[in-house]
């Protein structure tokens, strides 16, 4: 009887272990598309556990209300919004290597190197909008093949992963001439910054190419906030209207780049490399924000040095401490913190004042080369694209761009050198309604 019990217990344990492994194998895996907040529950009302870096592979164990419960390779568990995670193959279907075999698009001019870091030889520079095949991934870098068959490595943050051969969803039909709201003749526009061209007038359609900022295009038709366009090579597709400047929506650049000089910018604390002009970066940002706001008949923002100073202060704090959220070291919220800076905010409900919010803060962090143009193309442009990608669900950053209460903005930076030609850049954007 004793032996029967022992053998019974042995087979029960084997059975449980076998079933446990089968259950684990059924879990799907996902890849973070951006630096993503891991929260204690399935909504933004829950606290942040930590920030999971872009391109981290995670196990998806549960789905609830458009949120995924995930576990990382160290056993940390939490919740992430599903739109920030790209599902990959089930674990049982994956091999132990990191082969990917997906298509992608170069977001901004990017160096192809001999290996997966900036220490390796540069093979060539891939132009913005170039289509590439992604072969494998290693520590945030992609091994890629370009259109000439050349193989090398490029930083993952410079590539927009998208299946170039993906089919349009079966419940969406290709727009016909009868479905287009308005045909347009003899109208042209200019892309505000790197803009995705899609097969149809929504983000549900596949990406055809990425047009660089400043490209002239012909406008053929519009539908529900999207333009059908033709580029200089004759290729056609659809681009979101808020990404295009047209003559009818043009705005005075002097107004866009106005700096409020009621206070001075504290340049003594700047960590910017000698080839980076922070004044120009602030102008560049506000011009793009104003180009978007004018199309919604919202007031134009000015650059205010008071906000530049507060934004720089928090950017330096992020750079020094590694902080990746809005919590201050003393436990204050960002509103409690800004209230200690003795800024003159407008009066609530006054004609030029604020109604629902007097201040907010956005943050971002990326790697880039240490020049003004590189910061524009490798930091500010993709950050704005990320914010605008929140449009389908009216995300916090998207709402900030179009908030009615703002009249001013300031952008602060912190630069930390990684190697001879690369920096880790923390960026802080402060918006609000100040007495001008």
mmCIF file of N, CA and C in Angstrom, residues 5-19:
data_model
loop_
_atom_site.group_PDB
_atom_site.id
_atom_site.type_symbol
_atom_site.label_atom_id
_atom_site.label_comp_id
_atom_site.label_asym_id
_atom_site.label_seq_id
_atom_site.Cartn_x
_atom_site.Cartn_y
_atom_site.Cartn_z
ATOM 1 N N UNK A 5 0.919 4.347 -2.840
ATOM 2 C CA UNK A 5 0.766 5.784 -2.536
ATOM 3 C C UNK A 5 1.914 6.592 -3.105
ATOM 4 N N UNK A 6 3.145 6.041 -2.966
ATOM 5 C CA UNK A 6 4.308 6.754 -3.493
ATOM 6 C C UNK A 6 4.210 6.911 -4.995
ATOM 7 N N UNK A 7 3.885 5.797 -5.675
ATOM 8 C CA UNK A 7 3.786 5.867 -7.135
ATOM 9 C C UNK A 7 2.626 6.757 -7.575
ATOM 10 N N UNK A 8 1.516 6.720 -6.837
ATOM 11 C CA UNK A 8 0.375 7.585 -7.174
ATOM 12 C C UNK A 8 0.757 9.047 -7.047
ATOM 13 N N UNK A 9 1.449 9.364 -5.943
ATOM 14 C CA UNK A 9 1.881 10.748 -5.748
ATOM 15 C C UNK A 9 2.850 11.167 -6.841
ATOM 16 N N UNK A 10 3.718 10.243 -7.234
ATOM 17 C CA UNK A 10 4.713 10.542 -8.276
ATOM 18 C C UNK A 10 4.039 10.877 -9.593
ATOM 19 N N UNK A 11 3.040 10.084 -9.978
ATOM 20 C CA UNK A 11 2.354 10.333 -11.247
ATOM 21 C C UNK A 11 1.477 11.579 -11.184
ATOM 22 N N UNK A 12 0.917 11.869 -10.033
ATOM 23 C CA UNK A 12 0.137 13.113 -9.888
ATOM 24 C C UNK A 12 1.031 14.324 -10.079
ATOM 25 N N UNK A 13 2.254 14.265 -9.475
ATOM 26 C CA UNK A 13 3.197 15.387 -9.627
ATOM 27 C C UNK A 13 3.588 15.548 -11.089
ATOM 28 N N UNK A 14 3.882 14.397 -11.762
ATOM 29 C CA UNK A 14 4.231 14.473 -13.192
ATOM 30 C C UNK A 14 3.101 15.069 -13.994
ATOM 31 N N UNK A 15 1.871 14.650 -13.674
ATOM 32 C CA UNK A 15 0.703 15.160 -14.397
ATOM 33 C C UNK A 15 0.559 16.667 -14.223
ATOM 34 N N UNK A 16 0.734 17.151 -12.983
ATOM 35 C CA UNK A 16 0.609 18.580 -12.710
ATOM 36 C C UNK A 16 1.698 19.369 -13.414
ATOM 37 N N UNK A 17 2.939 18.829 -13.363
ATOM 38 C CA UNK A 17 4.037 19.524 -14.042
ATOM 39 C C UNK A 17 3.794 19.598 -15.530
ATOM 40 N N UNK A 18 3.325 18.486 -16.112
ATOM 41 C CA UNK A 18 3.063 18.445 -17.553
ATOM 42 C C UNK A 18 1.999 19.460 -17.935
ATOM 43 N N UNK A 19 0.909 19.505 -17.148
ATOM 44 C CA UNK A 19 -0.165 20.440 -17.445
ATOM 45 C C UNK A 19 0.256 21.868 -17.215
#
